Coordinates of C-alpha atoms and ligand atoms in Angstrom, one line a residue:
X292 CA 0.0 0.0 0.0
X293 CA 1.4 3.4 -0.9
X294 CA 2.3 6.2 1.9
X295 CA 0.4 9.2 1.3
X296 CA 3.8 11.3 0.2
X297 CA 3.9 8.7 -2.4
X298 CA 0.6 8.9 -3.2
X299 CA 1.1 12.4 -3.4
X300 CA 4.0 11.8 -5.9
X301 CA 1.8 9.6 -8.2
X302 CA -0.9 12.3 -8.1
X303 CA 1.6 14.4 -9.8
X304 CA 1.7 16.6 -6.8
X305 CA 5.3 16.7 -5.1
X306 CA 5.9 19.7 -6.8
X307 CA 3.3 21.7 -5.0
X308 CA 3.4 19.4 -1.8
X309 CA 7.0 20.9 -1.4
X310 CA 6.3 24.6 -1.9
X311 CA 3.4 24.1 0.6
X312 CA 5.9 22.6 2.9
X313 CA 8.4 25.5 2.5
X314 CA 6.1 28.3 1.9
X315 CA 6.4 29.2 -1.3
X316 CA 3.1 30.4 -2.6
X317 CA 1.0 28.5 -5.3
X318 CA 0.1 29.8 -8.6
X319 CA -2.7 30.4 -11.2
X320 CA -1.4 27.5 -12.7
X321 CA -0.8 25.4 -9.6
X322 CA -4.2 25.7 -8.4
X323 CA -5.8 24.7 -11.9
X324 CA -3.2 21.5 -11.3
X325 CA -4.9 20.9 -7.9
X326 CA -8.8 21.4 -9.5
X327 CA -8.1 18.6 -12.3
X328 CA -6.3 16.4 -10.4
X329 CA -7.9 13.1 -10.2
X330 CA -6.6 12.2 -6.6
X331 CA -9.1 13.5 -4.6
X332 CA -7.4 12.3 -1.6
X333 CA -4.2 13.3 -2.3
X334 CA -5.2 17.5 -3.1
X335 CA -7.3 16.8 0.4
X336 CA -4.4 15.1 2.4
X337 CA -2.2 18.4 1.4
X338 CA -4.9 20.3 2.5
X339 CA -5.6 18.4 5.4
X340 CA -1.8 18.8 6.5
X341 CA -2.0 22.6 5.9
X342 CA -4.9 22.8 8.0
X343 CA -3.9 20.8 11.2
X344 CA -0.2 22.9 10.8
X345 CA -2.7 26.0 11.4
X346 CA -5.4 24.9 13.6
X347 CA -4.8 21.2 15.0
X348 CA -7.9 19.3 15.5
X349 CA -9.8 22.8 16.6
X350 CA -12.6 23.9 14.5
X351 CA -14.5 27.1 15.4
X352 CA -18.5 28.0 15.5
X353 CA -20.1 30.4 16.8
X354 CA -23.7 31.1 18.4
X355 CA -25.4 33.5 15.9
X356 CA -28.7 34.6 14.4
X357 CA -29.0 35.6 11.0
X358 CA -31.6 38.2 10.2
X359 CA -32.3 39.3 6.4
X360 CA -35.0 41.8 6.9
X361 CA -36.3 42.2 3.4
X362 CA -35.9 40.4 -0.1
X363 CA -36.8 43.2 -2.1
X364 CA -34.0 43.4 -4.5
X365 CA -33.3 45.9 -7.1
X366 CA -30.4 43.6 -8.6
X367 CA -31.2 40.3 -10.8
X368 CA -28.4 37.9 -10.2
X369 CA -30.0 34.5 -12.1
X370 CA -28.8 32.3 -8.9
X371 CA -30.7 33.8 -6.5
X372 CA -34.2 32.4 -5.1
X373 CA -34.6 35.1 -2.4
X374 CA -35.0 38.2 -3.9
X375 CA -38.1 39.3 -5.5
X376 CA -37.7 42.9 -7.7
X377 CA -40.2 44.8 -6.3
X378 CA -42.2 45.5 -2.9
X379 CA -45.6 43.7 -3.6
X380 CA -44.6 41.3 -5.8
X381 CA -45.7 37.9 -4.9
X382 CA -43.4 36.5 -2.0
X383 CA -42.0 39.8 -1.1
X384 CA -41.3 40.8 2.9
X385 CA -39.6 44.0 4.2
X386 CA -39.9 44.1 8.2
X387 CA -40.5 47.0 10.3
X388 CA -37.9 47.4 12.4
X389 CA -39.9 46.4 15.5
X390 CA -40.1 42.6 14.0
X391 CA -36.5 42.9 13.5
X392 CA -36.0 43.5 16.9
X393 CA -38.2 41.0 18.5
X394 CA -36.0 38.6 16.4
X395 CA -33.8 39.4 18.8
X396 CA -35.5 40.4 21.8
X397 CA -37.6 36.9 21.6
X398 CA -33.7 34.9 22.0
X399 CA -32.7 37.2 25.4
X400 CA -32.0 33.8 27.0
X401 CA -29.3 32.5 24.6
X402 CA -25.8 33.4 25.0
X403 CA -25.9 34.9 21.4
X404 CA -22.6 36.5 20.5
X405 CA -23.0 38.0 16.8
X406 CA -26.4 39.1 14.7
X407 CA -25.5 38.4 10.8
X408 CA -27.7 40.9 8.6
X409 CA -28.3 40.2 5.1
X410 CA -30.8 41.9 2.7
X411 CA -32.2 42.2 -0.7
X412 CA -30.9 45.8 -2.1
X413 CA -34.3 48.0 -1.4
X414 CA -34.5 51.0 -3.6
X415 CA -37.1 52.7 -1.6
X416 CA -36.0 52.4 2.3
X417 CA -34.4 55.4 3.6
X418 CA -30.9 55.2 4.7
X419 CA -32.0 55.4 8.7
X420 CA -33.5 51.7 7.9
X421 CA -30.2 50.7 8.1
X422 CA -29.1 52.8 10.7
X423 CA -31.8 52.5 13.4
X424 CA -32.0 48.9 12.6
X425 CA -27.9 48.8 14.0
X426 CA -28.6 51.1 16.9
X427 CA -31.6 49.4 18.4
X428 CA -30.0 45.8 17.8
X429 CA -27.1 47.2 20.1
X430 CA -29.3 49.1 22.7
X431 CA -31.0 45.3 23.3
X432 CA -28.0 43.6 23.6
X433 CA -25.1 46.1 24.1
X434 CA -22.4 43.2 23.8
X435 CA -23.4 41.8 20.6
X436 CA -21.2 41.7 17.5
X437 CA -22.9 43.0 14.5
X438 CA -21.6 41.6 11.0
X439 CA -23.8 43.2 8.6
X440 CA -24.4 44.1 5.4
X441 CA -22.5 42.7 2.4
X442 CA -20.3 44.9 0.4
X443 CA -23.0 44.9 -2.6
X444 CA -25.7 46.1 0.1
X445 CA -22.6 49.3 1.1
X446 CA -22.6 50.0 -2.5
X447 CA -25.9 50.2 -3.2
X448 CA -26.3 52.5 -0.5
X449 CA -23.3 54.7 -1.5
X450 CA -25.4 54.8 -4.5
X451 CA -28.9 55.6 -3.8
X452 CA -27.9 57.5 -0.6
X453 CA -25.3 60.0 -2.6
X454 CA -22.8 58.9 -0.3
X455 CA -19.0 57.7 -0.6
X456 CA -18.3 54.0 0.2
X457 CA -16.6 55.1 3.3
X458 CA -19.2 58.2 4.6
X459 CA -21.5 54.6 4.5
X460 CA -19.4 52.6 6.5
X461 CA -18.2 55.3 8.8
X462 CA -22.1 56.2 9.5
X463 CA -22.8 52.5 9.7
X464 CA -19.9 51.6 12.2
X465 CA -21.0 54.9 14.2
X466 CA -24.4 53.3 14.9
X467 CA -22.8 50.1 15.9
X468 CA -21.8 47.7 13.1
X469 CA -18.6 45.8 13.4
X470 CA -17.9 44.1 10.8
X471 CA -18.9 42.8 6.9
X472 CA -19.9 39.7 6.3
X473 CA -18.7 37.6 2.7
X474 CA -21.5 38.0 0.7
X475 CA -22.0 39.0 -2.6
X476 CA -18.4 37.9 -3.6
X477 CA -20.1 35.5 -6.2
X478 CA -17.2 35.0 -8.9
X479 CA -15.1 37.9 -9.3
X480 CA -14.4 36.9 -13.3
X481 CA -16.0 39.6 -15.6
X482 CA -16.9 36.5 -17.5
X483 CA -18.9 35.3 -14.8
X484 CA -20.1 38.0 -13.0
X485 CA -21.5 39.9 -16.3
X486 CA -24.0 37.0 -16.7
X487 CA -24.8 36.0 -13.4
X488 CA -24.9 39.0 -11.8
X489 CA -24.7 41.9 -14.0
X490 CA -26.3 44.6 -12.5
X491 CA -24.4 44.7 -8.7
X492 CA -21.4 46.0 -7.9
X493 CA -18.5 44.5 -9.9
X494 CA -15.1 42.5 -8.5
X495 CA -12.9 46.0 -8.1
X496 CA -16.5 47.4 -6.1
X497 CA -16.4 44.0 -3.8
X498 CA -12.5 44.4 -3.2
X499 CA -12.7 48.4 -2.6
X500 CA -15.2 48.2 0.2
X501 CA -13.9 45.3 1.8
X502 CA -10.0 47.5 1.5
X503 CA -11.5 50.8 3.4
X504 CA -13.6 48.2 6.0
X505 CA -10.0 47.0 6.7
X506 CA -8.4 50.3 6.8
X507 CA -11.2 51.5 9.2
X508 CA -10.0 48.5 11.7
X509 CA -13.1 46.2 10.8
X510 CA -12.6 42.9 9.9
X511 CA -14.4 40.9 7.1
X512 CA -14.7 37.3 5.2
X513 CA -15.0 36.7 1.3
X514 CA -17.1 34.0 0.3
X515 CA -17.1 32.4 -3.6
X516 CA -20.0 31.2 -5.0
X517 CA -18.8 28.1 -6.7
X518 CA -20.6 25.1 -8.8
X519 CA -22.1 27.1 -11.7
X520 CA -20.9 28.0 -15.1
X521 CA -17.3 29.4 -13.6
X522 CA -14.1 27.1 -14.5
X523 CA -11.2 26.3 -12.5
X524 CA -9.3 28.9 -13.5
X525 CA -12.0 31.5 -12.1
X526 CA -12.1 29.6 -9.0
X527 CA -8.3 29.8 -8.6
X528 CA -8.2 33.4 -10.0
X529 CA -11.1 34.5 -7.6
X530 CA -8.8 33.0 -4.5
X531 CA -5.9 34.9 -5.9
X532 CA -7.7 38.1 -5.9
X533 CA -8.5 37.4 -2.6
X534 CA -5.1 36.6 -1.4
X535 CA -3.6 40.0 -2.7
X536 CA -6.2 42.2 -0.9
X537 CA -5.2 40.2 2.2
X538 CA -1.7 41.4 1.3
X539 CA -2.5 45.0 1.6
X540 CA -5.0 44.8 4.4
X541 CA -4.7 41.5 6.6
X542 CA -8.6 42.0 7.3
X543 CA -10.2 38.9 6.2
X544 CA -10.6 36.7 8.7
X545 CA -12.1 33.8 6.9
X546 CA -12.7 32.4 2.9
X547 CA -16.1 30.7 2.7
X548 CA -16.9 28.8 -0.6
X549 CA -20.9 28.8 -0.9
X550 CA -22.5 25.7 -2.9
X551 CA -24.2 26.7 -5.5
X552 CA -28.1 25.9 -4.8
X553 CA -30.7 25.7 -8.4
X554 CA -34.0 25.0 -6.9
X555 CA -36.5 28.2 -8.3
X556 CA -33.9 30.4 -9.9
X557 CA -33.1 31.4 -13.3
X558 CA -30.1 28.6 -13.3
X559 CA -32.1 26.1 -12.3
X560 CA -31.4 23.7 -15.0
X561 CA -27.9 23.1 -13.8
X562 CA -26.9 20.8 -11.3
X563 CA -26.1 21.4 -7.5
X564 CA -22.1 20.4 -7.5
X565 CA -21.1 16.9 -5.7
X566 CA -19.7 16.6 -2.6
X567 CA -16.2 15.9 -4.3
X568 CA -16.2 19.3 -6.2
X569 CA -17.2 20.6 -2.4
X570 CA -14.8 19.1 -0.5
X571 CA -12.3 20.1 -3.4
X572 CA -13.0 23.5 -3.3
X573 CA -12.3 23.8 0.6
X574 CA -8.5 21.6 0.2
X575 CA -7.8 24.0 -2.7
X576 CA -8.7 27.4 -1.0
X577 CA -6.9 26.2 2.2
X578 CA -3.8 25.5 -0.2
X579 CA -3.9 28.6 -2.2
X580 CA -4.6 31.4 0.3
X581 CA -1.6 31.2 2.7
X582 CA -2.4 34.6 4.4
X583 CA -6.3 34.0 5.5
X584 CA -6.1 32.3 8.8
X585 CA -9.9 30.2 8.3
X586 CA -11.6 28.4 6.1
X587 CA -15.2 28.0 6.6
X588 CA -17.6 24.9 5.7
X589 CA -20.7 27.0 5.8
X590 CA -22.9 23.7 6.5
X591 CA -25.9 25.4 5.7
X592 CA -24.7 25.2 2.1
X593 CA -22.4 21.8 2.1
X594 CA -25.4 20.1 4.3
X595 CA -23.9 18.8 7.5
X596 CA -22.3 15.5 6.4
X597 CA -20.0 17.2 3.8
X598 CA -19.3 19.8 6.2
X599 CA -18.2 17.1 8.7
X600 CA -16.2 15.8 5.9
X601 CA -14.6 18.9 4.7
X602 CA -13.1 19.2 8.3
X603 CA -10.5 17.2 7.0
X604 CA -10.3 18.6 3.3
X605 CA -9.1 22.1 4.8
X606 CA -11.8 23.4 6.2
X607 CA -11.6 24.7 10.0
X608 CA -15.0 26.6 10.5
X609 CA -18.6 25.7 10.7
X610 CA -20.3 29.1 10.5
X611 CA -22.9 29.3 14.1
X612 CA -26.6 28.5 15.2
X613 CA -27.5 30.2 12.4
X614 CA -31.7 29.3 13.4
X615 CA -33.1 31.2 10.6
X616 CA -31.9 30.8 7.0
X617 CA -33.6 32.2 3.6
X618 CA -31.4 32.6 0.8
X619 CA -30.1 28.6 0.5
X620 CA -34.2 27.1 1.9
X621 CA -35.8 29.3 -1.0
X622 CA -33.1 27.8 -3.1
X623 CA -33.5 24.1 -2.2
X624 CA -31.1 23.3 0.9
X625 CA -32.5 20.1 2.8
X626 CA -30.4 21.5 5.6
X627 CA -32.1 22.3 9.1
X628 CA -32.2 26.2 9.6
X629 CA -31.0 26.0 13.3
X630 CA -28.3 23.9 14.7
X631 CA -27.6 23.8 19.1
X632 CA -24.6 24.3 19.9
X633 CA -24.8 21.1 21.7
X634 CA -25.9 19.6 18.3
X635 CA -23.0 21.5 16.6
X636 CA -20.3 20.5 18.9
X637 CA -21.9 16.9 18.6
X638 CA -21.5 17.0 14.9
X639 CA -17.7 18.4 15.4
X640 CA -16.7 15.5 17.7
X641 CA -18.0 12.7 15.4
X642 CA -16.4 14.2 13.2
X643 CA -13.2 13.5 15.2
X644 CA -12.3 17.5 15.8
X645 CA -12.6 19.0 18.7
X646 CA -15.3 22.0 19.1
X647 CA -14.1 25.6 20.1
X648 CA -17.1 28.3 20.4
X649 CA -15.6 31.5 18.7
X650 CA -17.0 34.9 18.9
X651 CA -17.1 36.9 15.5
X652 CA -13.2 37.5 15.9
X653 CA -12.1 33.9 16.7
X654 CA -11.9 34.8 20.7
X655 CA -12.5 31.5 22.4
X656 CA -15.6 31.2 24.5
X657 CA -15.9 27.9 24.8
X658 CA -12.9 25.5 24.7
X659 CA -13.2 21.6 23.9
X660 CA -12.9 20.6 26.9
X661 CA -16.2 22.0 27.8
X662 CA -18.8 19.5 27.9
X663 CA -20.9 19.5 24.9
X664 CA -24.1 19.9 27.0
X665 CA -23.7 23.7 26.8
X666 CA -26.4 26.8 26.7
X667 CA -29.3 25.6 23.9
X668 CA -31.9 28.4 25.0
X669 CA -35.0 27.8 23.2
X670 CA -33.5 26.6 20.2
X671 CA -35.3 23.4 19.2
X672 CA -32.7 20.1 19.2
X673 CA -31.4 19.6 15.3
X674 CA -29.9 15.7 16.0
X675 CA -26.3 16.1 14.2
X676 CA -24.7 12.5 13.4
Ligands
V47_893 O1 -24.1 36.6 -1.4 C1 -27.4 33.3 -3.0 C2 -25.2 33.3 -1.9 C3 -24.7 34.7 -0.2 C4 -27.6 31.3 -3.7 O2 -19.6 36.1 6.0 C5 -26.4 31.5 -3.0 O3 -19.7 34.7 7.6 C6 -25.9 29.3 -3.4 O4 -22.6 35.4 2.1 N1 -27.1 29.1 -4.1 C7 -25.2 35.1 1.2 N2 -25.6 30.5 -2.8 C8 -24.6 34.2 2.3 C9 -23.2 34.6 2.7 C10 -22.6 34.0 3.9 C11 -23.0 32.8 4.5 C12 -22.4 32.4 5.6 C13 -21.4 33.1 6.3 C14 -21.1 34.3 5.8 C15 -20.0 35.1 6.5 C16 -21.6 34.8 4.6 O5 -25.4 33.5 -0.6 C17 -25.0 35.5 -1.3 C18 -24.7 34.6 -2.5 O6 -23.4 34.5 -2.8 N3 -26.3 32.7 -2.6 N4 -28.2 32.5 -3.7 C19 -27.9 30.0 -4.3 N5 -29.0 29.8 -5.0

């Protein structure tokens, strides 16, 4: 039976197995090598190696809600399920602030540490939606981290409110939010991005923002939106761009790839990708970007067994509780919307990691050896195998 370094070798592999070892940086071309290569198990046992060298058995989640207050969405990206173009149109929502609040207000028994915010791009709120919606999320919990608001939402207001990108995020971060979430990333490739998502901010938009979050001191994640009509090459050209902005900046704390979903939108006639190409895309983004300290298996997206799986294809993160989810259920996931954090540390541990609650910065809260009967509040139980 062959070692793995020899496996490794027969993959076609030592080449890039070496520069991982003495940290020399992949390529365009490297990356595209570690996409068609047929050893899934040897581009995942590089990974894997990369991952533990970072992070041992630890992998992070954290207890969250998300909140995504309205779907009406001026922009017409053909993957999405949640966004409907106009208030009124069949299916659309837009919450008053108050039922925003008693989202949270109705969890004041669990030990929540972050609210993730999320929207469809309204072109008819006024811009102290957004900013009473921050304030009064802090004046009911004080201590709570507020990630909100993707870089395509800070565009769109710089551009409906008159505004500069960083006049937004300065107002923004004055009425309490913290940090940007990953969203909106899709592919960067003009290729791409001009036909499945043509009428959002573009790559050089996404990267901007994300640059003057970081020079403000707020920290932010980049996700990729993978499994569609981009090649490998996009993939590996999207990480790069990635990696260079985390040159400048340092900011990003974590590179989330985002299954690709086809139930009841416009590319609905192409299949969801496999596990494989999941667990692929993890072990390749852990092995290309050397400067972003996580990788994160939202399992929302991968479902729960792959994300188990992808623990040891790169991955490090799980994302949080989560307990309400939108854009992936409108777009087919069979994934609960709420995990425990009993259930998620459950999942973690037969996975054979070991479970560390983060808060939104990757401050421990709750080490492994905690026992994994920890806070639930009123969370329903979501069994995790
Ligand atoms: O921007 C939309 C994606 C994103 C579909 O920063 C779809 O911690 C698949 O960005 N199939 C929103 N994906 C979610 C997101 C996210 C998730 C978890 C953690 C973080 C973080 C960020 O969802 C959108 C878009 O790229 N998306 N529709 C679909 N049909």
């Amino acid at each position: 039976m062959k070692t793995m370094t020899e496996r490794v070798r027969a993959a076609g592999l030592a080449d890039i197995a070496d520069k991982v070892a003495g940290g020399v940086r992949l390529t365009l071309e490297d990356g595209v090598r570690l996409f068609d290569c047929p050893d899934l198990l040897a581009v995942g046992h590089l990974a894997n190696r990369e991952r533990e060298r970072r992070h041992g058995k630890r992998t992070y989640y954290n207890f969250n809600i998300r909140l995504e207050a309205t779907n009406v969405c001026a922009a017409s990206c053909l993957f999405c399920s949640f966004a409907r173009l106009k208030p009124g149109d069949a299916g659309s929502y837009t919450m008053s602030l108050e039922q925003v609040f008693d989202k949270l207000r109705s969890r004041a028994d669990q030990p929540l540490t972050e609210v993730h915010v999320v929207n469809g791009l309204h072109p008819d709120l006024p811009f102290d939606y957004y900013v009473d919606m921050l304030r009064g999320l802090k004046r009911i919990r004080p201590g709570i981290h507020l990630k909100c608001f993707t870089a395509v939402e800070i565009a769109f207001f710089s551009d409906l409110y008159k505004m500069s990108d960083r006049d937004v995020l300065e107002r923004l971060r004055e009425a309490g939010l913290d940090s940007l979430p990953g969203g909106g990333a899709e592919i960067f490739a003009e290729r791409v991005r001009k036909k499945i998502a043509y009428d959002k901010a573009d790559a050089d938009r996404y990267l901007a923002i994300h640059r003057i979050a970081h020079e403000m001191g707020m920290r932010s994640n980049v996700t990729m939106l993978y499994g569609h009509i981009e090649t490998h090459a996009e993939r590996v050209d999207h990480m790069l761009r990635s990696r260079a902005l985390q040159d400048e900046t340092g900011g990003f704390q974590a590179f989330i790839p985002l299954a690709f979903h086809p139930d009841n939108n416009q590319m609905r006639k192409l299949p969801a990708p496999s596990a494989a190409d999941t667990l692929r895309v993890h072990a390749v983004a852990r092995l290309m970007l050397d400067n972003i300290p996580h990788v994160k298996a939202f399992w929302i997206a991968t479902g729960v067994e792959t994300a188990q799986l992808a623990l040891w294809f790169g991955a490090d993160d799980l994302d949080g509780t989560v307990q309400e989810e939108k854009i992936y259920h409108m777009a087919g996931a069979r994934t609960p919307e709420i995990m425990t954090t009993s259930a998620i540390r459950r999942l973690i541990r037969n996975a054979g990691r070991e479970p560390v609650e983060r808060d939104t910065l990757y401050n421990v809260v709750t080490g492994p050896e905690a026992p994994d009967v920890v806070h639930t509040g009123t969370v329903n139980a979501v069994s995790a195998s």
